[in-house]
């Protein structure tokens, strides 16, 4: 096929007395995807909420998709804040989420996010999160994400204890910055010999931060050389699971 910028058209009424200006529908060449050895590719790479996007899927790179009757798009906007689930038992939803079979294990989903998800007025699309799912959920692609145009991906979360050297006569601080949407707690369990200390800190996306008063919590506990600290978020994801050595105090 020779290179093409697409096709041009003009809409007219039946007798041609009224007509629109000439419009252009660009042609997008997907052919390079077939040999790229990529699981997912979107056209454009950074979609906008009110513009068409095509998402291609190479099922040959995931076990279990060979010979499946159909593949479906289980997805949401902004880390699943607005959902369009694949519900296999509802025919109209099954049809809406069905990908176009391009043959040889390749599939394509075409949509305009504004129309497909119908988000609330003023919604700002940051990303499309999704799984490609075989009919009846027999297998899936694993979690995927495509960032929207004009959106800068946030820095990855970072967790730290402070100060870097502590004794049982100190306050142990912990901080997690750049938290995911919906993460607003750090839940800790500290094991110090036979004693267990537990609690939680609250915060927001920018930072969750707090201190544990080891001075009072470990008062009278003898012979400690380290403590074990397990930290999870409010979605039960393990943030840290570590042993922290304790500095020996001079008598």
PDB file of C-alpha atoms in Angstrom, residues 10-20:
ATOM      1  CA  UNK A  10     -17.655  16.700   1.949  1.00  0.00           C
ATOM      2  CA  UNK A  11     -21.156  16.047   3.305  1.00  0.00           C
ATOM      3  CA  UNK A  12     -24.100  17.150   1.107  1.00  0.00           C
ATOM      4  CA  UNK A  13     -27.873  16.972   1.221  1.00  0.00           C
ATOM      5  CA  UNK A  14     -29.754  14.940  -1.377  1.00  0.00           C
ATOM      6  CA  UNK A  15     -29.853  17.591  -4.128  1.00  0.00           C
ATOM      7  CA  UNK A  16     -26.475  19.147  -3.279  1.00  0.00           C
ATOM      8  CA  UNK A  17     -27.903  22.524  -2.362  1.00  0.00           C
ATOM      9  CA  UNK A  18     -26.244  22.372   1.061  1.00  0.00           C
ATOM     10  CA  UNK A  19     -22.808  21.029   1.831  1.00  0.00           C
ATOM     11  CA  UNK A  20     -20.071  21.151   4.446  1.00  0.00           C
TER      12      UNK A  20
END
